[in-house]
PDB file of C-alpha atoms in Angstrom:
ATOM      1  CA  UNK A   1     120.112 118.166  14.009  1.00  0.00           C
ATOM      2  CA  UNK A   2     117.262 117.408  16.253  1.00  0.00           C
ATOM      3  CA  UNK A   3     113.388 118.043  15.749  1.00  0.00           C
ATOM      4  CA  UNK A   4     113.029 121.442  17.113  1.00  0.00           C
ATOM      5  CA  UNK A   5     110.550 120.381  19.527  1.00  0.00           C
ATOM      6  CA  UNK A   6     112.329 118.114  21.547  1.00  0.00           C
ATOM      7  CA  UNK A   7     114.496 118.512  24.102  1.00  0.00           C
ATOM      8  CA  UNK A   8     117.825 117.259  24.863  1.00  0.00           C
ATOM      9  CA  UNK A   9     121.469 117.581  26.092  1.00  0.00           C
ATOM     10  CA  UNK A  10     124.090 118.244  23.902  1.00  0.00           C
ATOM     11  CA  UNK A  11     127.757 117.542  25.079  1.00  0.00           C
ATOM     12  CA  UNK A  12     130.236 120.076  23.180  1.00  0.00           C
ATOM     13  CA  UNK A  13     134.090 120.702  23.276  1.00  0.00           C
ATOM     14  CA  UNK A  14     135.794 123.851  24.039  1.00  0.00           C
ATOM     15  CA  UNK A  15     139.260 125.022  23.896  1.00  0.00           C
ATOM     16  CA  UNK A  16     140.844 125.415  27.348  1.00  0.00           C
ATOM     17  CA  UNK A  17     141.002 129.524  26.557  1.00  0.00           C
ATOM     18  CA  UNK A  18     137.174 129.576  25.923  1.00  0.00           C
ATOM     19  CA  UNK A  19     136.314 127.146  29.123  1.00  0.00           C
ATOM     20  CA  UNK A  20     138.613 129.829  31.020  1.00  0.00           C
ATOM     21  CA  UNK A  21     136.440 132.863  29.565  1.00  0.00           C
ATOM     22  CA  UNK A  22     133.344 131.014  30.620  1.00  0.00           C
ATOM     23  CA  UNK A  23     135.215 130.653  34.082  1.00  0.00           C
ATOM     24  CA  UNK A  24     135.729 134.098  34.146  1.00  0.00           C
ATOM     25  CA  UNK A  25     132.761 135.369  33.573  1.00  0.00           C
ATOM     26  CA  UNK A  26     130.947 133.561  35.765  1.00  0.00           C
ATOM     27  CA  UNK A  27     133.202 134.440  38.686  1.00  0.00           C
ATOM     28  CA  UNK A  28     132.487 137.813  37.318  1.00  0.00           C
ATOM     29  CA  UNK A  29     129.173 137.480  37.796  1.00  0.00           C
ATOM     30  CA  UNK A  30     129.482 135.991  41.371  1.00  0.00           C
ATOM     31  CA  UNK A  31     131.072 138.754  41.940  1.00  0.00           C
ATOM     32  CA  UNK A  32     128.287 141.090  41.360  1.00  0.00           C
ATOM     33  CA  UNK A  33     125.821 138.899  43.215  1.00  0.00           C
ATOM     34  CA  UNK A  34     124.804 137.402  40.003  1.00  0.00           C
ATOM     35  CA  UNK A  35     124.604 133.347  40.195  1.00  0.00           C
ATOM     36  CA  UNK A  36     125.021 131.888  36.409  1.00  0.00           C
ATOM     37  CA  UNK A  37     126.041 128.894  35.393  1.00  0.00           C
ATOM     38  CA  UNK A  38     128.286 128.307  32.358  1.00  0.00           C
ATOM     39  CA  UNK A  39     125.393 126.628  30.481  1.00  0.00           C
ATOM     40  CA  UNK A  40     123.403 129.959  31.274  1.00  0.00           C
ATOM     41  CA  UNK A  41     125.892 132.335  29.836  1.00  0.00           C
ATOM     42  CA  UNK A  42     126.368 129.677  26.448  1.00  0.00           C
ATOM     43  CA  UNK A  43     122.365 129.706  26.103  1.00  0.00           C
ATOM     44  CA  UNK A  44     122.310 133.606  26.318  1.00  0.00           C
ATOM     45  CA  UNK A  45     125.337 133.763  23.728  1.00  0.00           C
ATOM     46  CA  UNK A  46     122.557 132.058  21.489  1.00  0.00           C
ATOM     47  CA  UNK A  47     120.302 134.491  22.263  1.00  0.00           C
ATOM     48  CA  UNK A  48     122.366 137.271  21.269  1.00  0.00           C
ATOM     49  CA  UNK A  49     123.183 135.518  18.066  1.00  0.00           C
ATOM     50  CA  UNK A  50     119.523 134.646  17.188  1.00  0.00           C
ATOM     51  CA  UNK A  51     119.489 138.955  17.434  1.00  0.00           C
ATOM     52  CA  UNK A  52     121.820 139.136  14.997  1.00  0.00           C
ATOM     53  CA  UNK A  53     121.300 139.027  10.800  1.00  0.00           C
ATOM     54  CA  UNK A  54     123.017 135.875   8.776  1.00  0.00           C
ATOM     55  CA  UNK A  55     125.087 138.646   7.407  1.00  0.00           C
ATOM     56  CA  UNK A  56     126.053 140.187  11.063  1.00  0.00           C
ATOM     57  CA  UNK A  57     126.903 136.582  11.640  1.00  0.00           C
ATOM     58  CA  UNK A  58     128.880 136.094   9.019  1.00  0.00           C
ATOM     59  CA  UNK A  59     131.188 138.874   9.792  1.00  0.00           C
ATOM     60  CA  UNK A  60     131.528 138.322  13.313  1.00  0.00           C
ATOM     61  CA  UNK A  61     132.121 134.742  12.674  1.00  0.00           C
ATOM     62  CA  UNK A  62     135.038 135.692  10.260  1.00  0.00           C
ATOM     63  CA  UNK A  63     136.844 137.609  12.518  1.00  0.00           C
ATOM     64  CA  UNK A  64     136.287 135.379  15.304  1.00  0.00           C
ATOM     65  CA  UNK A  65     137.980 132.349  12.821  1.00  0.00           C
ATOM     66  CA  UNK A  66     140.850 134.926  12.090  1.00  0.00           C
ATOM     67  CA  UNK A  67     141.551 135.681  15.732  1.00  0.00           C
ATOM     68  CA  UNK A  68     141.457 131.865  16.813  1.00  0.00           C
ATOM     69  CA  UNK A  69     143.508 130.830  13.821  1.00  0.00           C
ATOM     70  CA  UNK A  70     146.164 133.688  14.219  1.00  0.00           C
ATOM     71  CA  UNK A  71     148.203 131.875  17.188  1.00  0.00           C
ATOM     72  CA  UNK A  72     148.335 128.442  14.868  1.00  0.00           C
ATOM     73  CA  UNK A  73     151.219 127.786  12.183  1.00  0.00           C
TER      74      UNK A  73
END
């Protein structure tokens, strides 16, 4: 991980659903006169999650790695 104080890009890969729910919302923000971009609505994800206790996180992330790992065999 990088020095907190810098800056910087980092280039991440999402699944095709999550790209699509980025999509989505966005559009569903356009919608409401709302302009976001998708690297807006990722940052403010973070946000919300630096709200959130290690122990909320934990929880949330196990469902969320349940619900992705439910469609795979």
């Amino acid at each position: 991980l990088r020095n907190k104080s810098e800056g910087g890009r980092e280039k991440i890969s999402l699944r095709k659903r999550d790209y699509g729910a980025l999509v989505a919302v966005e559009e569903r923000l356009l919608a409401e006169g709302v302009g976001a971009r998708k690297r807006d609505l990722v940052r403010l994800g973070l946000q919300l999650l630096k709200e959130k206790t290690d122990g909320e996180i934990v929880i949330l992330l196990g469902k969320f790695l349940r619900k992705s790992a439910g469609g795979k065999k």
